[in-house]
Amino acid sequence: MFASMLESMPGAIQLGLLYACMSLGVYITYRILDFPDLTVDGSFTTGAAIAAVMITHGYSPWLSTACAFVGGAAAGALTGLLHTKGKINALLSGIIMMIALYSINLRISKLPNLPLIKYETVFTHISPWLLMPIFVIVVKLLLDAFFQTDLGLSLRATGDNARMIRSFGAHTDNTKIIGVSLSNGLVALSGAFVAQEQGYSDQSMGIGMIVIGLAAVIIGEAIFGRRTVFWATLSAIVGMIIYRVVIALALRVPGFKPTDLKVITAVIVIFALVIPTAQRAIRQKRLARRRSAELAAALTGSSAGGDR
């Protein structure tokens, strides 16, 4: 069993790199904008569908991948417009767009499953092991640079305190739309890469992506924290790789089946959410006990001084 676990590591790390852009996209909405965006489940498939259709029609794999990013960004922009201009709740806006994308994705691909095995993809002449680390690092550094610009700082401030930013004359509606659009563009980009690596685009491949992305972000933050944007984006990438490794190890444990994947994902997310909360509660209790002991010692000392 241990040998089989070791054999599954390279594939798990490769999957983590393929899904890394998706976790960066979830980080933008979940942590920076504080926007619970469920569009992710639909836009992931949108990216895969656009890339697959264009590749099967003879277009360049890289052009197809770029168009997948644009398609995902457009879906995110519509979600942002529903929320900001339509005054629809953020969570409901994402649900509406996710439902709409199910039909849109079928319109794009025309088939529930679109094979790519006979066609040239971005991985035909270069291994995912060589391409994905370079690509993910470039995307991470570009995001870090973007978040240091005026627009990026406005986007970060919108998530922290939208009312304060509006008092300075910033258009928070625009920053929200840009942020959600960028997030879903990255998610769709990840979907395009996954479709090309696995050799097909499937209508159901986006189900549960938001949960996986949240798990990656939370796991990464538990290890690296959120001190700066550099560490936050790095934690999202590493968190996705760790998540995939944990999933691969769990599926090798006797008794687990591939059909248990969603349950394992749910358990990982529960632990990722509960453990940091429990750690904070333990630290607060320790701090409270320490302060109580210091206060008791101070009162004891003052009482002894009064007796003298």
XYZ file of N, CA, C and O in Angstrom, residues 141-289:
596
model
N 3.057 35.658 -10.198
C 3.826 36.908 -10.149
C 3.052 38.054 -10.800
O 3.110 39.196 -10.321
N 2.329 37.761 -11.884
C 1.502 38.793 -12.518
C 0.387 39.251 -11.576
O 0.080 40.452 -11.493
N -0.218 38.308 -10.848
C -1.251 38.671 -9.878
C -0.668 39.518 -8.751
O -1.271 40.515 -8.323
N 0.510 39.117 -8.267
C 1.158 39.892 -7.200
C 1.411 41.328 -7.660
O 1.177 42.281 -6.906
N 1.893 41.468 -8.905
C 2.155 42.808 -9.437
C 0.857 43.585 -9.617
O 0.796 44.790 -9.322
N -0.191 42.905 -10.083
C -1.485 43.571 -10.284
C -2.046 44.104 -8.967
O -2.578 45.222 -8.919
N -1.913 43.341 -7.907
C -2.471 43.757 -6.618
C -1.672 44.889 -5.964
O -2.084 45.412 -4.930
N -0.543 45.256 -6.561
C 0.215 46.409 -6.078
C -0.107 47.680 -6.869
O 0.354 48.759 -6.509
N -0.876 47.536 -7.949
C -1.268 48.713 -8.731
C -2.429 49.433 -8.042
O -3.023 48.917 -7.087
N -2.764 50.616 -8.549
C -3.885 51.372 -7.969
C -5.191 50.589 -8.061
O -5.977 50.550 -7.107
N -5.417 49.959 -9.233
C -6.643 49.175 -9.407
C -6.656 47.967 -8.477
O -7.684 47.646 -7.862
N -5.505 47.295 -8.378
C -5.414 46.141 -7.489
C -5.617 46.510 -6.027
O -6.293 45.803 -5.273
N -5.032 47.645 -5.617
C -5.219 48.105 -4.235
C -6.681 48.472 -3.982
O -7.209 48.227 -2.893
N -7.337 49.079 -4.986
C -8.757 49.398 -4.856
C -9.585 48.126 -4.714
O -10.542 48.076 -3.928
N -9.216 47.109 -5.465
C -9.928 45.840 -5.398
C -9.773 45.218 -4.013
O -10.747 44.730 -3.423
N -8.550 45.250 -3.476
C -8.315 44.701 -2.133
C -9.056 45.501 -1.079
O -9.642 44.939 -0.139
N -9.064 46.809 -1.233
C -9.744 47.662 -0.255
C -11.258 47.486 -0.321
O -11.947 47.590 0.704
N -11.782 47.201 -1.505
C -13.226 46.980 -1.655
C -13.670 45.791 -0.826
O -14.732 45.823 -0.188
N -12.874 44.740 -0.818
C -13.224 43.578 -0.013
C -13.113 43.845 1.474
O -13.875 43.297 2.275
N -12.168 44.711 1.875
C -11.981 45.009 3.297
C -13.063 45.932 3.829
O -13.635 45.692 4.892
N -13.321 47.020 3.107
C -14.302 48.007 3.578
C -14.820 48.808 2.387
O -14.276 49.865 2.051
N -15.872 48.302 1.756
C -16.400 48.944 0.549
C -16.927 50.344 0.838
O -16.769 51.263 0.027
N -17.547 50.534 1.982
C -18.121 51.847 2.311
C -17.040 52.913 2.428
O -17.193 54.038 1.948
N -15.920 52.557 3.046
C -14.830 53.516 3.194
C -14.249 53.890 1.830
O -13.972 55.059 1.567
N -14.087 52.898 0.953
C -13.530 53.160 -0.372
C -14.462 54.048 -1.184
O -14.012 54.937 -1.915
N -15.762 53.838 -1.049
C -16.713 54.704 -1.763
C -16.616 56.148 -1.283
O -16.808 57.084 -2.057
N -16.304 56.345 -0.006
C -16.170 57.699 0.521
C -14.981 58.429 -0.087
O -14.929 59.653 -0.086
N -14.014 57.683 -0.631
C -12.855 58.278 -1.300
C -13.099 58.479 -2.794
O -12.199 58.891 -3.516
N -14.304 58.163 -3.257
C -14.643 58.383 -4.658
C -14.385 57.206 -5.568
O -14.513 57.334 -6.788
N -14.030 56.042 -5.008
C -13.780 54.859 -5.837
C -15.106 54.193 -6.228
O -16.069 54.229 -5.466
N -15.139 53.602 -7.420
C -16.338 52.915 -7.902
C -16.230 51.432 -7.528
O -15.630 50.636 -8.255
N -16.817 51.077 -6.395
C -16.698 49.700 -5.905
C -17.427 48.712 -6.812
O -17.025 47.551 -6.890
N -18.471 49.165 -7.494
C -19.166 48.259 -8.418
C -18.225 47.795 -9.520
O -18.189 46.609 -9.868
N -17.440 48.726 -10.048
C -16.489 48.371 -11.118
C -15.407 47.426 -10.618
O -15.043 46.471 -11.316
N -14.898 47.698 -9.425
C -13.836 46.822 -8.893
C -14.371 45.425 -8.615
O -13.664 44.432 -8.826
N -15.611 45.328 -8.151
C -16.203 44.003 -7.918
C -16.351 43.243 -9.222
O -16.032 42.047 -9.301
N -16.829 43.927 -10.253
C -17.004 43.276 -11.559
C -15.655 42.805 -12.096
O -15.526 41.679 -12.594
N -14.643 43.669 -11.994
C -13.302 43.298 -12.473
C -12.760 42.109 -11.685
O -12.196 41.164 -12.257
N -12.933 42.138 -10.366
C -12.416 41.060 -9.527
C -13.076 39.727 -9.818
O -12.392 38.697 -9.978
N -14.404 39.707 -9.917
C -15.124 38.464 -10.197
C -14.812 37.983 -11.611
O -14.693 36.772 -11.859
N -14.654 38.913 -12.534
C -14.301 38.555 -13.912
C -12.919 37.916 -13.974
O -12.730 36.870 -14.616
N -11.954 38.528 -13.312
C -10.591 37.975 -13.285
C -10.579 36.596 -12.622
O -9.918 35.670 -13.105
N -11.324 36.458 -11.552
C -11.398 35.182 -10.848
C -11.900 34.068 -11.758
O -11.276 33.001 -11.868
N -13.009 34.305 -12.427
C -13.584 33.259 -13.273
C -12.776 33.040 -14.549
O -12.819 31.945 -15.121
N -12.047 34.067 -14.999
C -11.129 33.856 -16.108
C -10.042 32.855 -15.746
O -9.707 31.962 -16.535
N -9.494 32.978 -14.534
C -8.475 32.033 -14.070
C -9.053 30.637 -13.879
O -8.400 29.633 -14.187
N -10.279 30.573 -13.382
C -10.941 29.273 -13.215
C -11.132 28.594 -14.570
O -10.863 27.399 -14.731
N -11.606 29.361 -15.559
C -11.799 28.807 -16.903
C -10.469 28.391 -17.528
O -10.396 27.386 -18.242
N -9.421 29.147 -17.248
C -8.086 28.802 -17.738
C -7.663 27.441 -17.200
O -7.138 26.595 -17.932
N -7.914 27.223 -15.921
C -7.610 25.923 -15.318
C -8.438 24.821 -15.967
O -7.921 23.735 -16.248
N -9.721 25.098 -16.231
C -10.560 24.108 -16.898
C -10.037 23.736 -18.273
O -10.075 22.564 -18.670
N -9.525 24.731 -19.001
C -8.968 24.468 -20.332
C -7.743 23.565 -20.245
O -7.578 22.627 -21.041
N -6.878 23.828 -19.262
C -5.681 22.990 -19.090
C -6.052 21.567 -18.690
O -5.479 20.596 -19.199
N -6.994 21.430 -17.775
C -7.396 20.095 -17.315
C -7.995 19.291 -18.463
O -7.688 18.101 -18.640
N -8.844 19.922 -19.273
C -9.462 19.232 -20.409
C -8.403 18.743 -21.390
O -8.485 17.614 -21.909
N -7.401 19.570 -21.656
C -6.362 19.186 -22.615
C -5.453 18.103 -22.053
O -4.971 17.240 -22.793
N -5.217 18.126 -20.751
C -4.351 17.111 -20.161
C -5.048 15.753 -20.080
O -4.436 14.721 -20.361
N -6.348 15.745 -19.704
C -7.053 14.472 -19.571
C -7.605 13.957 -20.898
O -8.017 12.808 -20.993
N -7.603 14.811 -21.928
C -7.979 14.367 -23.260
C -9.448 14.471 -23.594
O -9.891 13.940 -24.619
N -10.225 15.192 -22.812
C -11.646 15.378 -23.129
C -12.225 16.483 -22.262
O -11.703 16.822 -21.197
N -13.318 17.056 -22.760
C -14.101 18.019 -22.005
C -15.428 17.371 -21.653
O -16.077 16.776 -22.520
N -15.816 17.477 -20.390
C -17.038 16.830 -19.928
C -17.953 17.862 -19.282
O -17.489 18.760 -18.561
N -19.252 17.731 -19.508
C -20.216 18.698 -19.005
C -20.261 18.745 -17.480
O -20.585 19.772 -16.892
N -19.918 17.653 -16.825
C -20.012 17.585 -15.363
C -18.677 17.812 -14.656
O -18.604 17.667 -13.435
N -17.642 18.172 -15.384
C -16.308 18.252 -14.775
C -16.168 19.427 -13.817
O -15.225 19.467 -13.024
N -17.095 20.382 -13.849
C -16.988 21.535 -12.961
C -17.717 21.379 -11.642
O -17.620 22.252 -10.765
N -18.451 20.273 -11.467
C -19.237 20.090 -10.247
C -18.318 19.995 -9.030
O -17.380 19.194 -8.998
N -18.570 20.826 -8.042
C -17.795 20.787 -6.804
C -16.498 21.564 -6.835
O -15.733 21.536 -5.859
N -16.232 22.307 -7.918
C -14.972 23.045 -8.015
C -14.838 24.123 -6.942
O -13.747 24.372 -6.434
N -15.949 24.757 -6.572
C -15.880 25.804 -5.559
C -15.435 25.221 -4.224
O -14.653 25.839 -3.488
N -15.887 24.019 -3.903
C -15.499 23.377 -2.644
C -14.017 23.022 -2.677
O -13.286 23.222 -1.690
N -13.552 22.502 -3.805
C -12.133 22.160 -3.946
C -11.266 23.412 -3.833
O -10.237 23.414 -3.155
N -11.700 24.492 -4.505
C -10.939 25.740 -4.424
C -10.873 26.291 -3.015
O -9.818 26.737 -2.555
N -11.991 26.255 -2.307
C -12.014 26.728 -0.919
C -11.117 25.878 -0.038
O -10.398 26.396 0.831
N -11.162 24.568 -0.254
C -10.304 23.674 0.525
C -8.835 24.018 0.327
O -8.055 24.088 1.285
N -8.446 24.258 -0.930
C -7.050 24.601 -1.235
C -6.643 25.905 -0.564
O -5.561 26.005 0.028
N -7.498 26.924 -0.663
C -7.186 28.224 -0.067
C -7.046 28.108 1.450
O -6.094 28.642 2.048
N -7.960 27.397 2.090
C -7.950 27.278 3.550
C -6.755 26.459 4.019
O -6.089 26.811 5.002
N -6.456 25.355 3.310
C -5.300 24.533 3.679
C -4.013 25.338 3.548
O -3.138 25.309 4.422
N -3.885 26.066 2.445
C -2.682 26.880 2.233
C -2.524 27.945 3.293
O -1.415 28.187 3.794
N -3.621 28.595 3.674
C -3.552 29.653 4.692
C -3.180 29.084 6.056
O -2.532 29.754 6.863
N -3.603 27.852 6.321
C -3.244 27.225 7.594
C -1.740 26.999 7.701
O -1.184 26.964 8.804
N -1.077 26.888 6.541
C 0.375 26.643 6.534
C 1.158 27.947 6.426
O 2.089 28.193 7.201
N 0.788 28.813 5.480
C 1.565 30.023 5.205
C 0.961 31.294 5.797
O 1.651 32.294 5.938
N -0.331 31.268 6.089
C -0.971 32.486 6.581
C -1.279 33.445 5.440
O -1.128 33.124 4.262
N -1.715 34.676 5.825
C -2.106 35.692 4.836
C -1.376 37.012 5.092
O -1.941 38.083 4.957
N -0.116 36.952 5.429
C 0.604 38.158 5.839
C 0.719 39.174 4.708
O 0.531 40.368 4.915
N 1.035 38.721 3.539
C 1.156 39.606 2.374
C 0.494 38.920 1.178
O 0.164 37.733 1.230
N 0.321 39.675 0.094
C -0.262 39.111 -1.120
C 0.630 37.993 -1.666
O 0.142 36.962 -2.132
N 1.944 38.182 -1.593
C 2.874 37.166 -2.089
C 2.632 35.833 -1.402
O 2.512 34.788 -2.047
N 2.548 35.857 -0.082
C 2.350 34.619 0.677
C 0.941 34.075 0.487
O 0.717 32.857 0.487
N -0.042 34.953 0.320
C -1.428 34.508 0.147
C -1.603 33.761 -1.175
O -2.245 32.702 -1.219
N -1.046 34.305 -2.268
C -1.165 33.618 -3.559
C -0.349 32.321 -3.567
O -0.772 31.321 -4.143
N 0.815 32.353 -2.897
C 1.616 31.135 -2.791
C 0.866 30.069 -2.002
O 0.882 28.886 -2.363
N 0.180 30.481 -0.938
C -0.564 29.519 -0.119
C -1.703 28.887 -0.912
O -2.017 27.708 -0.728
N -2.336 29.654 -1.813
C -3.415 29.096 -2.632
C -2.880 28.011 -3.571
O -3.525 26.971 -3.767
N -1.694 28.241 -4.132
C -1.090 27.260 -5.045
C -0.658 26.008 -4.289
O -0.996 24.879 -4.670
N 0.089 26.210 -3.207
C 0.576 25.067 -2.425
C -0.592 24.317 -1.789
O -0.573 23.080 -1.695
N -1.613 25.058 -1.366
C -2.785 24.413 -0.783
C -3.461 23.473 -1.757
O -3.922 22.389 -1.373
N -3.529 23.861 -3.033
C -4.127 22.980 -4.041
C -3.290 21.723 -4.239
O -3.833 20.611 -4.366
N -1.973 21.869 -4.259
C -1.101 20.700 -4.416
C -1.257 19.756 -3.221
O -1.388 18.536 -3.386
N -1.275 20.321 -2.007
C -1.447 19.494 -0.802
C -2.798 18.792 -0.825
O -2.918 17.608 -0.482
N -3.831 19.523 -1.249
C -5.168 18.930 -1.317
C -5.165 17.720 -2.242
O -5.720 16.662 -1.903
N -4.559 17.867 -3.409
C -4.528 16.760 -4.368
C -3.719 15.582 -3.841
O -4.055 14.415 -4.072
N -2.640 15.867 -3.131
C -1.835 14.792 -2.538
C -2.645 14.056 -1.478
O -2.638 12.815 -1.421
N -3.357 14.797 -0.627
C -4.175 14.169 0.415
C -5.264 13.302 -0.212
O -5.525 12.183 0.248
N -5.903 13.802 -1.264
C -6.933 13.022 -1.956
C -6.346 11.735 -2.523
O -6.931 10.643 -2.396
N -5.175 11.844 -3.154
C -4.535 10.665 -3.738
C -4.200 9.636 -2.665
O -4.403 8.425 -2.861
N -3.705 10.106 -1.516
C -3.380 9.190 -0.426
C -4.634 8.546 0.149
O -4.656 7.347 0.445
N -5.687 9.344 0.298
C -6.926 8.819 0.886
C -7.540 7.743 0.000
O -8.068 6.737 0.505
N -7.465 7.930 -1.318
C -8.055 6.951 -2.232
C -7.267 5.649 -2.271
O -7.769 4.633 -2.772
N -6.021 5.668 -1.758
C -5.213 4.453 -1.707
C -5.444 3.657 -0.421
O -4.972 2.527 -0.302
N -6.141 4.254 0.516
C -6.421 3.556 1.782
C -7.462 2.469 1.525
O -8.478 2.726 0.872
N -7.230 1.259 2.021
C -8.201 0.175 1.809
C -9.586 0.557 2.344
O -9.715 1.102 3.440
N -10.594 0.271 1.557
C -11.961 0.590 1.961
C -12.533 1.784 1.224
O -13.755 1.917 1.094
N -11.656 2.683 0.758
C -12.128 3.843 -0.002
C -12.217 3.504 -1.492
O -11.394 2.758 -2.026
N -13.219 4.092 -2.143
C -13.427 3.899 -3.571
C -13.388 5.257 -4.276
O -13.587 6.294 -3.641
N -13.138 5.270 -5.587
C -13.170 6.550 -6.324
C -14.494 7.297 -6.171
O -14.529 8.522 -6.238
N -15.582 6.561 -5.958
C -16.877 7.211 -5.767
C -16.969 7.962 -4.439
O -17.906 8.734 -4.232
N -16.008 7.720 -3.546
C -15.998 8.416 -2.253
C -15.285 9.757 -2.317
O -15.100 10.404 -1.287
N -14.889 10.186 -3.519
C -14.078 11.396 -3.660
C -14.764 12.613 -3.063
O -14.135 13.415 -2.357
N -16.057 12.799 -3.328
C -16.766 13.984 -2.831
C -16.865 13.977 -1.314
O -16.757 15.027 -0.673
N -17.063 12.789 -0.734
C -17.120 12.691 0.729
C -15.770 13.049 1.338
O -15.688 13.784 2.334
N -14.707 12.553 0.731
C -13.358 12.870 1.220
C -13.104 14.370 1.125
O -12.548 14.984 2.046
N -13.521 14.965 0.008
C -13.368 16.410 -0.164
C -14.111 17.165 0.929
O -13.579 18.112 1.523
N -15.352 16.752 1.207
C -16.140 17.407 2.250
C -15.467 17.297 3.614
O -15.417 18.271 4.379
N -14.918 16.128 3.916
C -14.241 15.926 5.209
C -13.008 16.817 5.309
O -12.738 17.432 6.353
N -12.242 16.909 4.217
C -11.049 17.763 4.215
C -11.424 19.214 4.456
O -10.776 19.925 5.230
N -12.478 19.673 3.779
C -12.931 21.058 3.962
C -13.379 21.296 5.403
O -13.071 22.330 6.010
N -14.099 20.334 5.983
C -14.548 20.464 7.376
C -13.355 20.604 8.309
O -13.318 21.491 9.172
N -12.359 19.724 8.143
C -11.165 19.814 8.983
C -10.424 21.128 8.765
O -9.945 21.747 9.725
N -10.325 21.545 7.493
C -9.621 22.798 7.191
C -10.306 23.998 7.820
O -9.656 24.982 8.192
N -11.634 23.938 7.947
C -12.367 25.040 8.557
C -12.370 24.956 10.080
O -12.272 25.978 10.768
N -12.492 23.740 10.605
C -12.635 23.573 12.056
C -11.309 23.740 12.783
O -11.257 24.371 13.847
N -10.231 23.210 12.222
C -8.938 23.236 12.932
C -8.461 24.657 13.226
O -8.086 24.968 14.356
N -8.444 25.584 12.233
C -8.027 26.962 12.573
C -8.914 27.610 13.625
O -8.428 28.330 14.508
N -10.228 27.349 13.573
C -11.141 27.903 14.575
C -10.829 27.343 15.952
O -10.810 28.080 16.949
N -10.578 26.036 16.006
C -10.237 25.418 17.283
C -8.912 25.959 17.820
O -8.771 26.197 19.028
N -7.942 26.167 16.928
C -6.648 26.711 17.354
C -6.803 28.114 17.925
O -6.193 28.448 18.950
N -7.625 28.947 17.273
C -7.870 30.299 17.791
C -8.543 30.252 19.157
O -8.192 31.020 20.063
N -9.507 29.340 19.312
C -10.207 29.223 20.596
C -9.240 28.795 21.707
O -9.284 29.323 22.825
N -8.339 27.861 21.383
C -7.356 27.404 22.381
C -6.412 28.538 22.757
O -6.095 28.747 23.940
N -5.951 29.309 21.755
C -5.057 30.435 22.039
C -5.753 31.481 22.906
O -5.155 32.047 23.826
N -7.018 31.753 22.610
C -7.765 32.747 23.394
C -7.949 32.293 24.830
O -7.841 33.097 25.768
N -8.213 30.995 25.025
C -8.359 30.470 26.388
C -7.049 30.557 27.153
O -7.024 30.916 28.333
N -5.946 30.227 26.480
C -4.637 30.326 27.128
C -4.324 31.765 27.504
O -3.815 32.035 28.606
N -4.628 32.695 26.586
C -4.392 34.111 26.865
C -5.258 34.591 28.019
O -4.786 35.341 28.889
N -6.513 34.140 28.056
C -7.406 34.537 29.146
C -6.908 33.998 30.482
O -6.925 34.712 31.498
N -6.447 32.738 30.491
C -5.907 32.164 31.747
C -4.658 32.898 32.196
O -4.461 33.152 33.394
